[in-house]
GROMACS .gro file of C-alpha atoms in nm:
model
  226
    1MET     CA    1  -0.515   1.622   1.382
    2SER     CA    2  -0.295   1.417   1.614
    3LEU     CA    3  -0.086   1.124   1.490
    4GLU     CA    4  -0.288   0.889   1.711
    5THR     CA    5  -0.617   1.010   1.560
    6ARG     CA    6  -0.476   0.969   1.211
    7ARG     CA    7  -0.364   0.614   1.286
    8ASN     CA    8  -0.704   0.525   1.428
    9GLN     CA    9  -0.873   0.662   1.116
   10SER     CA   10  -0.636   0.462   0.897
   11ALA     CA   11  -0.708   0.148   1.097
   12ALA     CA   12  -1.081   0.202   1.053
   13SER     CA   13  -1.030   0.260   0.682
   14TYR     CA   14  -0.836  -0.066   0.642
   15ALA     CA   15  -1.087  -0.259   0.850
   16ASN     CA   16  -1.388  -0.132   0.656
   17HIS     CA   17  -1.233  -0.186   0.316
   18GLU     CA   18  -1.330  -0.505   0.131
   19PHE     CA   19  -0.978  -0.537  -0.012
   20ASP     CA   20  -0.730  -0.723   0.209
   21ILE     CA   21  -0.471  -0.453   0.281
   22THR     CA   22  -0.119  -0.581   0.355
   23SER     CA   23   0.234  -0.443   0.343
   24GLU     CA   24   0.265  -0.619   0.005
   25THR     CA   25  -0.032  -0.413  -0.115
   26PHE     CA   26   0.152  -0.093  -0.034
   27GLY     CA   27   0.467  -0.220  -0.204
   28HIS     CA   28   0.265  -0.286  -0.520
   29LEU     CA   29   0.101   0.057  -0.506
   30ILE     CA   30   0.434   0.234  -0.458
   31ASN     CA   31   0.584   0.048  -0.755
   32ILE     CA   32   0.290   0.131  -0.982
   33SER     CA   33   0.286   0.495  -0.873
   34GLY     CA   34   0.660   0.521  -0.933
   35ARG     CA   35   0.622   0.363  -1.277
   36GLN     CA   36   0.369   0.633  -1.367
   37ARG     CA   37   0.644   0.894  -1.338
   38MET     CA   38   0.860   0.704  -1.587
   39LEU     CA   39   0.571   0.644  -1.827
   40SER     CA   40   0.472   1.010  -1.835
   41GLN     CA   41   0.819   1.104  -1.957
   42ARG     CA   42   0.847   0.812  -2.199
   43ILE     CA   43   0.522   0.919  -2.364
   44ILE     CA   44   0.650   1.272  -2.430
   45LEU     CA   45   0.997   1.155  -2.530
   46ASN     CA   46   0.874   0.899  -2.782
   47ILE     CA   47   0.634   1.142  -2.946
   48PHE     CA   48   0.927   1.382  -2.979
   49LEU     CA   49   1.151   1.106  -3.119
   50SER     CA   50   0.886   1.025  -3.379
   51THR     CA   51   0.931   1.376  -3.521
   52HIS     CA   52   1.295   1.288  -3.587
   53GLY     CA   53   1.219   0.972  -3.782
   54HIS     CA   54   1.255   0.710  -3.509
   55GLU     CA   55   1.062   0.401  -3.613
   56ASN     CA   56   0.795   0.263  -3.380
   57ALA     CA   57   0.830   0.566  -3.151
   58LEU     CA   58   0.461   0.654  -3.189
   59LYS     CA   59   0.358   0.295  -3.122
   60THR     CA   60   0.575   0.288  -2.810
   61ALA     CA   61   0.421   0.615  -2.695
   62ARG     CA   62   0.073   0.474  -2.760
   63ASP     CA   63   0.150   0.159  -2.559
   64ASP     CA   64   0.291   0.366  -2.273
   65LEU     CA   65  -0.013   0.595  -2.276
   66ASN     CA   66  -0.250   0.298  -2.258
   67LEU     CA   67  -0.051   0.157  -1.966
   68PHE     CA   68  -0.047   0.496  -1.793
   69ARG     CA   69  -0.425   0.530  -1.837
   70ASP     CA   70  -0.496   0.177  -1.712
   71SER     CA   71  -0.263   0.217  -1.414
   72HIS     CA   72  -0.420   0.549  -1.317
   73HIS     CA   73  -0.766   0.391  -1.328
   74ALA     CA   74  -0.643   0.102  -1.113
   75LEU     CA   75  -0.481   0.335  -0.859
   76VAL     CA   76  -0.789   0.555  -0.827
   77ILE     CA   77  -1.080   0.314  -0.886
   78GLY     CA   78  -0.912  -0.015  -0.800
   79ASN     CA   79  -0.927  -0.368  -0.941
   80SER     CA   80  -0.869  -0.726  -0.825
   81GLU     CA   81  -0.508  -0.642  -0.731
   82MET     CA   82  -0.534  -0.282  -0.608
   83PRO     CA   83  -0.779  -0.122  -0.361
   84GLY     CA   84  -0.817   0.216  -0.528
   85VAL     CA   85  -0.830   0.531  -0.314
   86PHE     CA   86  -0.875   0.393   0.038
   87PHE     CA   87  -0.726   0.634   0.293
   88ASP     CA   88  -0.773   1.002   0.372
   89SER     CA   89  -0.436   1.143   0.264
   90LEU     CA   90  -0.472   0.966  -0.070
   91ARG     CA   91  -0.818   1.115  -0.118
   92LEU     CA   92  -0.667   1.457  -0.055
   93ALA     CA   93  -0.393   1.387  -0.309
   94TYR     CA   94  -0.629   1.276  -0.584
   95TYR     CA   95  -0.941   1.481  -0.519
   96SER     CA   96  -0.852   1.783  -0.308
   97GLU     CA   97  -0.516   1.935  -0.221
   98LEU     CA   98  -0.313   1.804  -0.518
   99ASP     CA   99  -0.612   1.745  -0.750
  100GLY     CA  100  -0.415   1.450  -0.885
  101HIS     CA  101  -0.704   1.271  -1.052
  102LYS     CA  102  -0.806   1.573  -1.260
  103LYS     CA  103  -0.450   1.665  -1.354
  104ASN     CA  104  -0.365   1.309  -1.457
  105LEU     CA  105  -0.675   1.296  -1.675
  106GLU     CA  106  -0.577   1.628  -1.834
  107PHE     CA  107  -0.233   1.486  -1.910
  108ILE     CA  108  -0.387   1.168  -2.056
  109ASN     CA  109  -0.629   1.365  -2.274
  110LEU     CA  110  -0.359   1.599  -2.407
  111ALA     CA  111  -0.123   1.307  -2.476
  112GLU     CA  112  -0.407   1.130  -2.658
  113GLN     CA  113  -0.477   1.437  -2.873
  114THR     CA  114  -0.107   1.480  -2.951
  115LEU     CA  115  -0.060   1.117  -3.046
  116SER     CA  116  -0.371   1.114  -3.264
  117ALA     CA  117  -0.259   1.433  -3.436
  118TYR     CA  118   0.081   1.285  -3.524
  119GLU     CA  119  -0.071   0.955  -3.632
  120ALA     CA  120  -0.302   1.145  -3.867
  121ASN     CA  121  -0.034   1.398  -3.975
  122TYR     CA  122  -0.240   1.695  -3.858
  123ARG     CA  123  -0.077   2.037  -3.878
  124THR     CA  124  -0.179   2.103  -3.517
  125ALA     CA  125   0.047   1.821  -3.393
  126GLN     CA  126   0.354   2.034  -3.320
  127GLY     CA  127   0.155   2.285  -3.116
  128LEU     CA  128   0.003   2.004  -2.912
  129LEU     CA  129   0.348   1.854  -2.853
  130ASP     CA  130   0.477   2.191  -2.733
  131GLU     CA  131   0.184   2.211  -2.492
  132LEU     CA  132   0.246   1.855  -2.375
  133GLY     CA  133   0.612   1.933  -2.320
  134LEU     CA  134   0.519   2.211  -2.080
  135LEU     CA  135   0.347   1.947  -1.866
  136ALA     CA  136   0.659   1.727  -1.840
  137MET     CA  137   0.795   1.874  -1.516
  138PRO     CA  138   0.459   1.951  -1.345
  139ILE     CA  139   0.330   1.597  -1.403
  140VAL     CA  140   0.653   1.444  -1.265
  141LYS     CA  141   0.629   1.666  -0.958
  142LEU     CA  142   0.267   1.564  -0.906
  143LEU     CA  143   0.341   1.193  -0.946
  144ASN     CA  144   0.636   1.224  -0.706
  145GLN     CA  145   0.407   1.379  -0.445
  146ILE     CA  146   0.149   1.103  -0.488
  147THR     CA  147   0.418   0.835  -0.458
  148MET     CA  148   0.534   0.997  -0.134
  149VAL     CA  149   0.178   0.976  -0.002
  150TYR     CA  150   0.183   0.601  -0.060
  151GLU     CA  151   0.529   0.569   0.100
  152ASN     CA  152   0.434   0.770   0.409
  153GLU     CA  153   0.111   0.577   0.459
  154SER     CA  154   0.300   0.250   0.412
  155LYS     CA  155   0.527   0.343   0.703
  156GLU     CA  156   0.225   0.424   0.921
  157PHE     CA  157   0.061   0.096   0.819
  158VAL     CA  158   0.369  -0.101   0.931
  159LYS     CA  159   0.365   0.079   1.267
  160LEU     CA  160  -0.005   0.006   1.307
  161GLU     CA  161   0.044  -0.363   1.226
  162GLN     CA  162   0.331  -0.388   1.475
  163ARG     CA  163   0.117  -0.231   1.745
  164LYS     CA  164  -0.168  -0.474   1.672
  165ARG     CA  165   0.074  -0.766   1.699
  166ARG     CA  166   0.204  -0.637   2.030
  167TYR     CA  167  -0.151  -0.621   2.165
  168LEU     CA  168  -0.213  -0.976   2.042
  169MET     CA  169   0.108  -1.103   2.198
  170ASN     CA  170   0.022  -0.934   2.526
  171ASP     CA  171  -0.321  -1.098   2.523
  172ILE     CA  172  -0.165  -1.440   2.457
  173GLN     CA  173   0.087  -1.380   2.734
  174SER     CA  174  -0.193  -1.289   2.974
  175ILE     CA  175  -0.387  -1.604   2.884
  176ALA     CA  176  -0.073  -1.816   2.926
  177LYS     CA  177  -0.019  -1.673   3.275
  178GLN     CA  178  -0.378  -1.751   3.372
  179ALA     CA  179  -0.340  -2.105   3.235
  180LYS     CA  180  -0.020  -2.144   3.437
  181ILE     CA  181  -0.202  -2.047   3.755
  182VAL     CA  182  -0.475  -2.300   3.673
  183ALA     CA  183  -0.210  -2.568   3.611
  184VAL     CA  184  -0.039  -2.500   3.945
  185ASN     CA  185  -0.370  -2.519   4.129
  186ALA     CA  186  -0.448  -2.840   3.944
  187GLN     CA  187  -0.116  -2.990   4.053
  188ILE     CA  188  -0.188  -2.899   4.415
  189SER     CA  189  -0.533  -3.058   4.393
  190ALA     CA  190  -0.389  -3.367   4.226
  191ALA     CA  191  -0.127  -3.404   4.500
  192ARG     CA  192  -0.395  -3.385   4.768
  193ALA     CA  193  -0.593  -3.654   4.587
  194GLY     CA  194  -0.306  -3.901   4.625
  195GLU     CA  195  -0.309  -4.207   4.399
  196ILE     CA  196  -0.637  -4.108   4.238
  197GLY     CA  197  -0.495  -3.775   4.121
  198ARG     CA  198  -0.168  -3.910   3.979
  199GLU     CA  199  -0.281  -3.916   3.613
  200PHE     CA  200  -0.436  -3.575   3.651
  201SER     CA  201  -0.106  -3.450   3.794
  202VAL     CA  202   0.074  -3.559   3.473
  203VAL     CA  203  -0.174  -3.357   3.261
  204ALA     CA  204  -0.137  -3.053   3.488
  205THR     CA  205   0.244  -3.074   3.468
  206GLU     CA  206   0.232  -3.090   3.087
  207LEU     CA  207   0.000  -2.789   3.082
  208THR     CA  208   0.256  -2.599   3.290
  209HIS     CA  209   0.529  -2.684   3.038
  210ILE     CA  210   0.311  -2.571   2.749
  211THR     CA  211   0.232  -2.236   2.911
  212GLU     CA  212   0.601  -2.182   2.984
  213LYS     CA  213   0.682  -2.243   2.616
  214ILE     CA  214   0.408  -2.002   2.508
  215ASP     CA  215   0.537  -1.738   2.747
  216SER     CA  216   0.892  -1.781   2.612
  217LEU     CA  217   0.776  -1.754   2.249
  218VAL     CA  218   0.572  -1.442   2.326
  219LYS     CA  219   0.869  -1.274   2.493
  220THR     CA  220   1.086  -1.350   2.189
  221ALA     CA  221   0.817  -1.212   1.956
  222LEU     CA  222   0.781  -0.894   2.161
  223GLN     CA  223   1.158  -0.838   2.148
  224ASP     CA  224   1.144  -0.863   1.767
  225PHE     CA  225   0.878  -0.589   1.757
  226SER     CA  226   1.071  -0.350   1.982
   0.00000   0.00000   0.00000
């Protein structure tokens, strides 16, 4: 798949999505995804610390697990602040190539079982913690890969938005040029009309000034995008 095709598909995805996608949206998603990596390790660490008598470690692990679960649901399903899974590479990350959704749920379920076992003083708790510990590195690797998906798509989104702005600026510049031609023709007609066309000549001159200002602003904007 070419880069141009991929950008067009992304543009269609953003356009068809009910959520208003902005660069701030991507920033929020990247931050939440990055926080998931930290939470996954805090959950395991605090359960481990609880076995060494650290007070409130289990409660901290429980709070972190609830936050991890809620954040995962928001990233995948979406809510009022996040759009959920809304572009192709993210769908691949969560549901296909990386199988991120399933693996995150497996981590959540095992962490839940481990926490519950320690809270209830079950003899199976240590075995569950050992199993959870084996997931520490794989889950970080997975969450790193998902975060990179968000970061890469964010860069493409910025490029797409810049290109759209360039097209808009070019359209405005084209309209300004046409208006300038109309204004020049109007000035010529006003001059031929003599005294009768004097007031109309003033309006035509002002229109010329306005189009020149628009053209100057557009050129400045286009330089900022280059």
